[in-house]
Coordinates of C-alpha atoms and ligand atoms in Angstrom, one line a residue:
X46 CA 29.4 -22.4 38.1
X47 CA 27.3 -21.5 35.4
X48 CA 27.4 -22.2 31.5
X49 CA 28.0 -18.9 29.8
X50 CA 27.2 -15.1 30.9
X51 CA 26.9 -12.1 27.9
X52 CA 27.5 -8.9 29.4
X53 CA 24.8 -6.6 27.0
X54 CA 21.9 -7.1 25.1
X55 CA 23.0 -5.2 21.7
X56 CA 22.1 -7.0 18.7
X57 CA 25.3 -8.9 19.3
X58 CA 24.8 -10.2 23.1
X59 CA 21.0 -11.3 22.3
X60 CA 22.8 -13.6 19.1
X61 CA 25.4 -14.7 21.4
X62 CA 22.9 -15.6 24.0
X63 CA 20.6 -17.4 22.0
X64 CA 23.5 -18.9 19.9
X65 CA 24.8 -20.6 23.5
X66 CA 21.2 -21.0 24.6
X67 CA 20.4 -23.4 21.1
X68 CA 23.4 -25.4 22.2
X69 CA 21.9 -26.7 25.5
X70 CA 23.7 -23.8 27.8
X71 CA 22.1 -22.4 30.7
X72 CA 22.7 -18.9 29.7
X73 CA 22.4 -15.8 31.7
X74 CA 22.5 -12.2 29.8
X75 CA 22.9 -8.9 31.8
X76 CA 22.4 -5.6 30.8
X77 CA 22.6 -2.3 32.3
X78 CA 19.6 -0.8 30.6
X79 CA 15.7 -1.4 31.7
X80 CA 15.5 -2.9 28.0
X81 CA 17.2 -5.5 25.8
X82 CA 18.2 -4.3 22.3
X83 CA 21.2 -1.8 22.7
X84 CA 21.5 0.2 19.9
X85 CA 18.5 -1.8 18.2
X86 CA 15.7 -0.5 20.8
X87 CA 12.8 1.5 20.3
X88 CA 10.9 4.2 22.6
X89 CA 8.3 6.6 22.3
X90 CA 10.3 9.3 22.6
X91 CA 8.4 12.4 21.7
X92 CA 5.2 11.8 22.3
X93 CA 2.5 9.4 23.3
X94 CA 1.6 7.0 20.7
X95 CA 4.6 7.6 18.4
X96 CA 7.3 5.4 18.1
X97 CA 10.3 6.2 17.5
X98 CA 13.9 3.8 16.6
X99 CA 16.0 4.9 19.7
X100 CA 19.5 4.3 17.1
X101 CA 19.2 1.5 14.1
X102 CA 16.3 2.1 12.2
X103 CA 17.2 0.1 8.9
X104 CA 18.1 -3.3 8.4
X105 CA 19.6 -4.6 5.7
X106 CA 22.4 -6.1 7.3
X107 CA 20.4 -8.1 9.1
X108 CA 18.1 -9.5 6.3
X109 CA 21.8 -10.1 4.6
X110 CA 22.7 -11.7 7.9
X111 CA 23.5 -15.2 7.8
X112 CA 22.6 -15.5 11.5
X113 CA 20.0 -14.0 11.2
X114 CA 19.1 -16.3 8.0
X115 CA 19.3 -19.4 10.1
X116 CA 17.5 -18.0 13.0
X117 CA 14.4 -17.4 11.2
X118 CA 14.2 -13.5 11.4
X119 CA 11.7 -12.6 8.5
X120 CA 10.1 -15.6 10.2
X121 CA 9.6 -14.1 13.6
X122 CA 9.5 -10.8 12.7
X123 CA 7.2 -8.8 9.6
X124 CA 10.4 -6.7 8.0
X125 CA 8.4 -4.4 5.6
X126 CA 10.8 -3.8 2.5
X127 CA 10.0 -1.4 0.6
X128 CA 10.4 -0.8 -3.1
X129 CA 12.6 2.6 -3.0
X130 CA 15.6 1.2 -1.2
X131 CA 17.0 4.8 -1.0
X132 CA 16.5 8.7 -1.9
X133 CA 18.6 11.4 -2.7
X134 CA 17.4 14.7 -3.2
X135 CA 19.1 17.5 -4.7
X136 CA 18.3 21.0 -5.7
X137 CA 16.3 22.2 -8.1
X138 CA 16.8 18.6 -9.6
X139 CA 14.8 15.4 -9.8
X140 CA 15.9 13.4 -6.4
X141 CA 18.2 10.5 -7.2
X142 CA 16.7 7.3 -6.0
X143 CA 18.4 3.7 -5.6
X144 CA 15.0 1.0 -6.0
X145 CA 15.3 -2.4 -5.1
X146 CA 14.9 -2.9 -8.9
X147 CA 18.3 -2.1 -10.8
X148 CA 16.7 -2.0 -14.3
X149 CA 14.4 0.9 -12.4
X150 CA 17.0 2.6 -10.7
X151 CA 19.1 2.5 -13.9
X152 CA 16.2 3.9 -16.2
X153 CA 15.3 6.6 -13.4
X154 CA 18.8 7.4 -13.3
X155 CA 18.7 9.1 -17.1
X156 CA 22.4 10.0 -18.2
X157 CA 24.2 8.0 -15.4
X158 CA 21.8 5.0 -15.5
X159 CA 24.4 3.0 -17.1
X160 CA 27.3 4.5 -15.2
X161 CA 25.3 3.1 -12.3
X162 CA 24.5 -0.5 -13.5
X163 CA 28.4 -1.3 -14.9
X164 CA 29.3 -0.3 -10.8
X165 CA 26.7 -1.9 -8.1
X166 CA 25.4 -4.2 -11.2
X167 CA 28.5 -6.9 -10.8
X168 CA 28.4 -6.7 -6.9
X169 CA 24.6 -7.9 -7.2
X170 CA 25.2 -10.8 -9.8
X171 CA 27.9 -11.9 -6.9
X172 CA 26.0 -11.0 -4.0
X173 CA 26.6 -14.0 -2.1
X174 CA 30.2 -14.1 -2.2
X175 CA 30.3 -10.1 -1.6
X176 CA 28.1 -10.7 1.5
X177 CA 30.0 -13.7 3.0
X178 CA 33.5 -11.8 2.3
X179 CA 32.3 -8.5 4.2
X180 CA 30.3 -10.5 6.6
X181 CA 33.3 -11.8 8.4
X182 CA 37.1 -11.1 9.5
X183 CA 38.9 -9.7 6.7
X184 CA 42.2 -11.9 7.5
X185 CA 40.9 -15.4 6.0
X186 CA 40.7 -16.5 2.3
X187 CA 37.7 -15.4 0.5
X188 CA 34.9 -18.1 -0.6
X189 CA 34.2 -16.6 -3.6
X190 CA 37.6 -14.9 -4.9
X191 CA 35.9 -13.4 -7.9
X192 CA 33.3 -11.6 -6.0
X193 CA 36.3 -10.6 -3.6
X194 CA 37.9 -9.1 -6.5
X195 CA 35.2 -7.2 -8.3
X196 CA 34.3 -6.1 -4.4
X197 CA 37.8 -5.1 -4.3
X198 CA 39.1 -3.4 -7.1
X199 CA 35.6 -1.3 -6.9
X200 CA 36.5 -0.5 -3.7
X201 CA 39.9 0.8 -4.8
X202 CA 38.2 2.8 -7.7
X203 CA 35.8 4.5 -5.8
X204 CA 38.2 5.7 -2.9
X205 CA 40.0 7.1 -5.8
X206 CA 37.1 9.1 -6.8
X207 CA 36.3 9.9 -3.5
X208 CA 39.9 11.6 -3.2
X209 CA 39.6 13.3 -6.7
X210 CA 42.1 11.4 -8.3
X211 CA 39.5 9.5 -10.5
X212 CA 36.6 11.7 -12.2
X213 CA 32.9 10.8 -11.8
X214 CA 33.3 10.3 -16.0
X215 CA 35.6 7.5 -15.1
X216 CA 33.0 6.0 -13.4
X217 CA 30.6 6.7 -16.1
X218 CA 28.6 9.5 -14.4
X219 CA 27.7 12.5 -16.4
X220 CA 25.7 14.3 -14.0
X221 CA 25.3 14.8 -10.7
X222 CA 22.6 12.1 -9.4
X223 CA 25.1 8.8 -10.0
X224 CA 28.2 10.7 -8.1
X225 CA 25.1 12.2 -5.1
X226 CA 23.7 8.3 -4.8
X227 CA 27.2 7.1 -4.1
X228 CA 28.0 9.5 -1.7
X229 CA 24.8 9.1 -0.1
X230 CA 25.7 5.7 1.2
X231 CA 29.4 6.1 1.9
X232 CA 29.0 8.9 4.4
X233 CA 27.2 6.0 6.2
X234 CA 30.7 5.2 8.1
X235 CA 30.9 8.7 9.6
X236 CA 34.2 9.3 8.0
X237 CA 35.9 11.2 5.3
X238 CA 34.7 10.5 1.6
X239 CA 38.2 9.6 0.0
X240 CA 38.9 6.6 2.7
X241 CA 39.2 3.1 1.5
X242 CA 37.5 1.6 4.4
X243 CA 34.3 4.8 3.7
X244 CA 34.5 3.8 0.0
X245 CA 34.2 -0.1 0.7
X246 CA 31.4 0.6 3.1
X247 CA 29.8 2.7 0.5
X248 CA 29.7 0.0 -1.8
X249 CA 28.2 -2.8 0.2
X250 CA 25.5 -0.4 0.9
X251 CA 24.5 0.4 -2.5
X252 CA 24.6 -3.3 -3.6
X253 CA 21.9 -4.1 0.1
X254 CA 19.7 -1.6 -2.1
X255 CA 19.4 -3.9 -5.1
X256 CA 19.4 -7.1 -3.1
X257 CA 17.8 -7.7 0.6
X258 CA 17.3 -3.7 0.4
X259 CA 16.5 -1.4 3.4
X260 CA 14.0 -3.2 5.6
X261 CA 12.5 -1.8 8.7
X262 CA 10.6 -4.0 11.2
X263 CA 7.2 -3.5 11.7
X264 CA 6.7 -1.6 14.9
X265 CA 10.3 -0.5 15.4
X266 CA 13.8 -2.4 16.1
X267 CA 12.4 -3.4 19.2
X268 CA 10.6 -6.1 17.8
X269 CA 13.9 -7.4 16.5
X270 CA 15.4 -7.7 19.7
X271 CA 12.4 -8.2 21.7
X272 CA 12.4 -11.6 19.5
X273 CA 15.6 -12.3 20.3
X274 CA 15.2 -12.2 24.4
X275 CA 11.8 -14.1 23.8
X276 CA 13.8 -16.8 21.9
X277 CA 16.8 -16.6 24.6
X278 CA 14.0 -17.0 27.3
X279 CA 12.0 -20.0 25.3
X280 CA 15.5 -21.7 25.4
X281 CA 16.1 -21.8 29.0
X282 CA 18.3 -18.4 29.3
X283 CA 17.8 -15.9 32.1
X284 CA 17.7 -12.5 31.3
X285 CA 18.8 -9.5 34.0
X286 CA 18.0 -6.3 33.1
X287 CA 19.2 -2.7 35.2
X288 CA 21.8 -3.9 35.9
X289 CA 25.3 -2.4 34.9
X290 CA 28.5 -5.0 35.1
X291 CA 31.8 -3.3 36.2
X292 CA 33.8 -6.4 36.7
X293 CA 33.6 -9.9 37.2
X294 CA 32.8 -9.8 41.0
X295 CA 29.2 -8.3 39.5
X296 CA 28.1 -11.9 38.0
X297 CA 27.9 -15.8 38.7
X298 CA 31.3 -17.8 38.4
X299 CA 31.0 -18.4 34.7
X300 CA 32.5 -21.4 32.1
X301 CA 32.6 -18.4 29.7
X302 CA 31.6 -15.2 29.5
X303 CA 31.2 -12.8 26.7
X304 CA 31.0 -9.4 26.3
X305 CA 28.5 -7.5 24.0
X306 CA 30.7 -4.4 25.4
X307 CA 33.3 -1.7 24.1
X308 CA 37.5 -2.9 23.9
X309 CA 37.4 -0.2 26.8
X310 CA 35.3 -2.1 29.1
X311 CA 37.2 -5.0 27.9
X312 CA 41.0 -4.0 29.1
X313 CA 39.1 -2.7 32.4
X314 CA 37.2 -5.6 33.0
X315 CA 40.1 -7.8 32.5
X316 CA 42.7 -5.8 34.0
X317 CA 45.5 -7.2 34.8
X318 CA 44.8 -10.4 33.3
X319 CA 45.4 -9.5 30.0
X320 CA 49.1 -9.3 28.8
X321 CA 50.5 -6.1 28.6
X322 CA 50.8 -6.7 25.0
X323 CA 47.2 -6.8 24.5
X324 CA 46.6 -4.0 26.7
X325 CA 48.4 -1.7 24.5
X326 CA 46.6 -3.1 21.3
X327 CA 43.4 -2.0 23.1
X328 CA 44.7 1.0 23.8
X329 CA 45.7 2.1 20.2
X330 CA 42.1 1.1 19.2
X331 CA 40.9 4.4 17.6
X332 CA 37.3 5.8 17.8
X333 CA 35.7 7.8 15.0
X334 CA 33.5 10.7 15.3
X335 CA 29.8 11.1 17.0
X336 CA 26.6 11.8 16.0
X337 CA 23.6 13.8 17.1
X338 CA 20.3 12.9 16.3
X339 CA 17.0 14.2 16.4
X340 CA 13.2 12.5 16.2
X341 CA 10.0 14.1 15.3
X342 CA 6.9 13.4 15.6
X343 CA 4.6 15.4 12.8
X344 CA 1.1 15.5 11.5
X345 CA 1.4 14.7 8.0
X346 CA 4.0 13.1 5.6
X347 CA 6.9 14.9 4.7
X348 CA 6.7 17.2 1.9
X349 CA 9.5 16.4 -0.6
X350 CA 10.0 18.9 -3.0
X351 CA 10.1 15.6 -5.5
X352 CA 7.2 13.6 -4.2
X353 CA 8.9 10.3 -5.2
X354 CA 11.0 10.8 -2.2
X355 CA 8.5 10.0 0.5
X356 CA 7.7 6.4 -1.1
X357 CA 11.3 5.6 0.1
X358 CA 11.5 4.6 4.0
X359 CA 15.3 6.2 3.6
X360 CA 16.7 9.2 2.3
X361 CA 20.2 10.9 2.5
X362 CA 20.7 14.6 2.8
X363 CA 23.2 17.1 2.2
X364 CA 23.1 18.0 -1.5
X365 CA 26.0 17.1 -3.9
X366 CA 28.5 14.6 -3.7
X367 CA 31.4 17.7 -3.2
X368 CA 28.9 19.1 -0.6
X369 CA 28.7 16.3 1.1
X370 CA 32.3 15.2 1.0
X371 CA 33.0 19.0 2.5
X372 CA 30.9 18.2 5.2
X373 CA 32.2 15.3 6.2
X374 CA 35.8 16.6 6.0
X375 CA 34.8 19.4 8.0
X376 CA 33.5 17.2 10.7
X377 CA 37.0 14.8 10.8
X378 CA 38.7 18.0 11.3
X379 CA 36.7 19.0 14.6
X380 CA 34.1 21.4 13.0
X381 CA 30.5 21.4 12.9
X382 CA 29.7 22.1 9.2
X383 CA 26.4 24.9 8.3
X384 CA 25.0 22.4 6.1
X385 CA 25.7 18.8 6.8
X386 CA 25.3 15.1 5.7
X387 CA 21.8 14.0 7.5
X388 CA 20.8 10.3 7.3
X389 CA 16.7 10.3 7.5
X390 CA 14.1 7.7 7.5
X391 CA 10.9 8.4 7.3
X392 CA 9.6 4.4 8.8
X393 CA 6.0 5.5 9.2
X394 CA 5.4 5.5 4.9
X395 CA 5.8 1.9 5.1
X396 CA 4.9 1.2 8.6
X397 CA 1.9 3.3 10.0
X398 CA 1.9 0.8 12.9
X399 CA 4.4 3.4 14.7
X400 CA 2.2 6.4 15.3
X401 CA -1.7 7.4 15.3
X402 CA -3.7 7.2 12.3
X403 CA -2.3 10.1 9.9
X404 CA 0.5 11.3 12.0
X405 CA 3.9 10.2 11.4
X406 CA 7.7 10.0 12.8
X407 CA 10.9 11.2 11.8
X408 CA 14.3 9.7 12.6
X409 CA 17.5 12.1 11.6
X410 CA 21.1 12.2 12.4
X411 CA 24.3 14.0 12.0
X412 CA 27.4 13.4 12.1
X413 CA 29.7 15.5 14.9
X414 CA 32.7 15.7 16.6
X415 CA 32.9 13.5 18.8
X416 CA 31.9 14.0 22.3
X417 CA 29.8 17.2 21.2
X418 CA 27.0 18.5 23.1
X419 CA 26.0 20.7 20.5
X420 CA 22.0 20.6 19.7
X421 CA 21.6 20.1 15.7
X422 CA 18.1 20.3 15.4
X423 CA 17.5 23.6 14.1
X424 CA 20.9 22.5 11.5
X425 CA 18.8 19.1 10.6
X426 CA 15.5 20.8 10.4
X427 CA 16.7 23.5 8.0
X428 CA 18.5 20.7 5.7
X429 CA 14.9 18.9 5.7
X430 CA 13.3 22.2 4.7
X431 CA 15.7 22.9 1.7
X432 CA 14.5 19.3 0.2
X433 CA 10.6 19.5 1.8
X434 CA 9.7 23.2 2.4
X435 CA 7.0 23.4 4.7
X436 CA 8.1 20.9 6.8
X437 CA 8.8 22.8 9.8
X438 CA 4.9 23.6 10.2
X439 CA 4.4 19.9 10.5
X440 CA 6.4 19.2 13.6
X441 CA 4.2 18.5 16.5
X442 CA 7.3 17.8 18.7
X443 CA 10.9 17.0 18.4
X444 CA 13.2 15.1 20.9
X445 CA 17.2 15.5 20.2
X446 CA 20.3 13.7 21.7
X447 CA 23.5 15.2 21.3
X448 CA 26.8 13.0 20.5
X449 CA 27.8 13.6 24.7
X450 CA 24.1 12.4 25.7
X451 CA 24.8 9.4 23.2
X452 CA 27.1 8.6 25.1
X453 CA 26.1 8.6 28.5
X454 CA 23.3 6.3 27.4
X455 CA 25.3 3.6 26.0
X456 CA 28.8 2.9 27.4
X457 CA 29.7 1.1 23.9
X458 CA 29.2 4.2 21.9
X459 CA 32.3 6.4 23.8
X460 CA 31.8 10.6 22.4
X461 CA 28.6 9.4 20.8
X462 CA 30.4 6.9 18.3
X463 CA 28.0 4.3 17.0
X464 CA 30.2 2.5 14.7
X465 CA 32.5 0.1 17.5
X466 CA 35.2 2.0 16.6
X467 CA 36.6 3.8 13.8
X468 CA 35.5 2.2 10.1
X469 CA 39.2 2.4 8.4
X470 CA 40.5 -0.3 6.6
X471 CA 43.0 -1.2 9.7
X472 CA 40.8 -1.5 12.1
X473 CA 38.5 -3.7 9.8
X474 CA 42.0 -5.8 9.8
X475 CA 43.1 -5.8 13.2
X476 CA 39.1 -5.3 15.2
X477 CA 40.1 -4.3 18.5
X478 CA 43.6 -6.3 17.9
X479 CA 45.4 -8.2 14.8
X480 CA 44.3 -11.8 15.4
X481 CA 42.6 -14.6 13.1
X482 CA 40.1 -15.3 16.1
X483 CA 39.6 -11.5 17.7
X484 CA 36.6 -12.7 19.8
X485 CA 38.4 -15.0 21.8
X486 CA 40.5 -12.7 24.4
X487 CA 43.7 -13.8 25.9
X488 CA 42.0 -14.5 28.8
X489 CA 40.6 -18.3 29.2
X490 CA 37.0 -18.2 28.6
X491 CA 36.4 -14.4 27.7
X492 CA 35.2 -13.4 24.6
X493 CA 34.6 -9.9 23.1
X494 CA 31.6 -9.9 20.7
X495 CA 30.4 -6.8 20.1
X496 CA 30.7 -4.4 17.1
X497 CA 34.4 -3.3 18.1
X498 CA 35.3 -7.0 16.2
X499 CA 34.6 -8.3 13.0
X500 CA 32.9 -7.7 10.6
X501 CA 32.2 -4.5 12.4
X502 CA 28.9 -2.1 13.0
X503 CA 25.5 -2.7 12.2
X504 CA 22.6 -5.3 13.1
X505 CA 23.7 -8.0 11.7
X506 CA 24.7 -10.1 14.8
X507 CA 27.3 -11.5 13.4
X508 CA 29.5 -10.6 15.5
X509 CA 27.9 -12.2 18.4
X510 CA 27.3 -15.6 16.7
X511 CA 31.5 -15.6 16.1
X512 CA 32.2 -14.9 19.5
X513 CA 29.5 -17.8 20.8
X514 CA 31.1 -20.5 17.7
X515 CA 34.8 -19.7 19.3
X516 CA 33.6 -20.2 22.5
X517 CA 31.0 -23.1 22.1
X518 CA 34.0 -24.7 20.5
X519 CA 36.6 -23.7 22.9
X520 CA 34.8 -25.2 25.9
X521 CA 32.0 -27.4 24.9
X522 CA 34.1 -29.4 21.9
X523 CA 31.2 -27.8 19.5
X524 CA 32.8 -27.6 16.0
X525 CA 29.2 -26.5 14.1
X526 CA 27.3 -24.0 16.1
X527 CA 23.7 -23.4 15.9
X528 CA 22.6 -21.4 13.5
X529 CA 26.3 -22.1 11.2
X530 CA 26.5 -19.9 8.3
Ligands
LIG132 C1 21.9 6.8 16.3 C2 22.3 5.5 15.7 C3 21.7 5.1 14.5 C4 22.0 3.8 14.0 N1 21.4 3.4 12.9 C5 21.6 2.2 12.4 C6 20.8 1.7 11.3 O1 19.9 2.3 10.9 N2 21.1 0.4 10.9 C7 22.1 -0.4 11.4 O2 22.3 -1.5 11.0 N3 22.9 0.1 12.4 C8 22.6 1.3 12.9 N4 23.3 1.8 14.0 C9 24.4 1.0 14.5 C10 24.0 -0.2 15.4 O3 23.0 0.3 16.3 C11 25.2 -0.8 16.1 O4 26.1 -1.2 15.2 C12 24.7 -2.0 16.9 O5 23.7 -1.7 17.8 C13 25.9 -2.6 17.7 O6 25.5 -3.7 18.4 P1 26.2 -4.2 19.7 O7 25.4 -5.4 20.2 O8 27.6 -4.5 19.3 O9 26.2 -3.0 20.7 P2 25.1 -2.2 21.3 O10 23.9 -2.2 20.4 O11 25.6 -0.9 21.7 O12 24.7 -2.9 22.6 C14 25.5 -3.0 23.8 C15 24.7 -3.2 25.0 O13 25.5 -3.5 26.1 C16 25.1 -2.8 27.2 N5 26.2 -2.7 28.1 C17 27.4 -2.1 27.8 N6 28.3 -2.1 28.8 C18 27.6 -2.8 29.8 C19 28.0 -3.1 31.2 N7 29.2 -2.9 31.7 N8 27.0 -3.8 31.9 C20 25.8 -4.1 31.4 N9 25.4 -3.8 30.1 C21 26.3 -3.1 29.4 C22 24.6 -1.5 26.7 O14 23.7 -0.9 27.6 C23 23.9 -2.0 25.4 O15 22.5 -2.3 25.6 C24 23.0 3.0 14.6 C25 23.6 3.5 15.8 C26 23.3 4.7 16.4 C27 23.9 5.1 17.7

């Protein structure tokens, strides 16, 4: 019998390995893919020499990460951050840009400049106790109840603007570039705009700009989790790669295992041996809509109509905040919209590692029904060209996944969702089921850790590290595990 076994090497399994792994465990970590990393991997997908982010290209939740904090990320690996956290361009209009200087942003942003600051500027001053109360279940008492609050009541606010019920004046925005920036980062969750769980989201976003910002690794995601397997390897841990897991005849008797996996693998992995209670829990575990992304590789940067938009590694698309909020509701009610929300990075302005001298990549996405196999690359392209005419004549070659080829890559991301589930404000609660401890599964020494439990999507690894504390303490009497936040 063998320590401890983690079932995929997402962000989350690689923490959860390494986490047991720093304890002294002989860990073993399977994954069905030729390469650890998950939905934090990198390839060269179009062409040779060009790399390009296979899903996560931007990091700030794992610089705000307090795993990753304690492992020693920045440490391990160069995370170039740049000084524009975030751009929004609109038309015939100075782009709206979020810097990883308020006082900038707030100058920059004119009219709504101050609208701007008296919003994110609180949730920076407490960005410590806003980070520790989104960066873990939501059912426990808040460290810092005054961040909680101002986190809070913000939240509210802004969902009520994002349902019209609160004007952009209310939130002291006169024009459209404060209401377009807010958007921008909300439409993250892949979800409609006037949702408390979008609006929340939304928020924690646009305060990452002004603190840890938008990072990206220095020669793609795959150095982040190519760091992890080294460390889990350096430690003693085996890792097993090609190799997919369909139930627990597939590995070593096991003290604990733990499973980097979706709540649907979970419930058929278990079968049986999880109450019928549970099993229905699983079942009403709701996913959200897909995504289809494209990647380019081109031979020059891209040509923003407003040049200050290609200092910034990220930039949303898709116009106005009402635009924008169309789109999105157009896409929770099964349509693919003409002109849609498209979340860019351009990583190659701050990291030229990634392609041959003077050339650079692209990295887009969508937001779709999910389970689409609809090809949005002519739909993204023409929403680049609106903001950066003459783009099109710099693609040297494009590579696209639809939402259905999403998810035949990565059994975790079912109709090409990437969040773990849908982002609401229930399913932050109850991620996959209502429970103070939602890693540790009803069944003795099975743990679910990946981003379908708290405190949801994203790199952070957080969600990994829980599920290794609960079960380092569960069966090793461990009450601090390494790397304790
Ligand atoms: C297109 C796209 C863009 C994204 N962009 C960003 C971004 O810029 N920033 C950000 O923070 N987040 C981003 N995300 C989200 C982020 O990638 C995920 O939240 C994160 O990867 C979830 O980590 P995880 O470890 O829970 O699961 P995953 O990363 O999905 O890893 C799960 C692993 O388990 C393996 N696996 C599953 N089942 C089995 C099995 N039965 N046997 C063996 N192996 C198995 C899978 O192959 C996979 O490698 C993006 C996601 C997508 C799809």
């Amino acid at each position: 019998m063998i320590d401890a076994t983690v079932v995929g090497a997402g962000p989350n399994g690689l923490a959860a390995a390494v986490t047991l792994a720093a304890a002294g465990l002989e860990v073993q970590l399977i994954e069905r893919s030729e390469r650890v990393g998950g939905g934090m991997s990198s390839a060269e997908l179009t062409l040779p020499g060009f790399v390009h982010d296979v899903c996560s290209a931007v990091h700030p939740g794992a610089l705000a990460s307090p795993f990753f904090r304690s492992w020693g990320l920045e440490r391990r690996v160069a995370m170039a951050v740049p000084d524009a956290s975030y751009a929004h361009p609109l038309d015939d209009r100075p782009a709206a840009i979020a810097y990883l200087d308020l006082e900038r942003t707030v100058a920059e942003l004119g009219p709504d400049g101050p609208g701007w600051r008296r919003f994110v500027g609180p949730l920076v001053e407490h960005f410590a106790g806003v980070s520790d109360f989104t960066g873990g279940p939501l059912l426990r008492w808040p460290s810092d109840l005054t961040a909680a609050t101002l986190y809070g009541m913000r939240a509210l606010r802004f969902a009520a603007f994002g349902a019209g019920t609160a004007s952009p004046r209310a939130l002291g925005f006169a024009t459209e570039a404060g209401s377009a920036l807010s958007a921008g980062t909300s439409a993250h969750t892949v979800a409609r705009l006037d949702r408390l769980g979008t609006a929340g989201a939304g928020l924690l976003l646009a305060a990452f700009g002004h603190t840890v910002g938008y990072p990206v690794p220095v020669g793609g995601s795959q150095a982040i989790a190519d760091a992890l397997a080294a460390d889990v390897v350096e430690r003693g841990g085996t890792i097993r790669l090609g190799e997919h897991v369909s139930g627990p005849g597939d590995i070593e008797p096991s003290r604990v295992v733990i499973l980097d996996t979706s709540p649907e693998f979970l419930a058929s992995y278990a079968g049986d041996r999880l109450p019928a209670g549970y099993r229905r829990a699983l079942g009403r575990y709701r996913r959200g809509d897909g995504v289809a992304k494209v990647d380019f590789a081109t031979s020059a940067p891209i040509p923003w109509a407003d040049a200050r938009v290609g200092a910034a590694p990220t930039v949303h698309l898709g116009g106005t905040r009402a635009e924008i909020a169309a789109a999105e509701a157009e896409v929770a009610a099964g349509r693919i919209p003409d002109r849609p929300y498209v979340l860019l990075t351009q990583p190659t302005v701050i990291d030229p590692s990634r392609a041959p001298e003077g050339r650079h990549t692209v990295w887009a996405y969508t937001h779709v029904p999910a389970g689409s196999d609809a090809d949005l690359s002519d739909t993204i392209t023409a929403q680049i060209e609106r903001f950066a005419p003459g783009f099109r004549d710099t693609i040297l070659a494009s590579a696209h996944r639809s939402a259905a080829q999403l998810a035949h890559e990565n059994p975790n991301d079912p109709g090409g969702e990437m969040m773990g589930g849908a982002v609401t404000i229930p399913q932050l609660i109850a991620r996959p089921v209502l429970s103070a401890t939602p890693w540790r599964t009803p069944v003795a020494g099975l743990y679910l850790g990946s981003a379908a439990t708290p405190p949801g999507p994203s790199t952070h690894g957080m969600n990994g590290w829980y599920a290794a504390a609960t079960a380092l303490r569960d069966h090793f009497g461990l009450r601090e595990a390494p790397f304790a936040v």
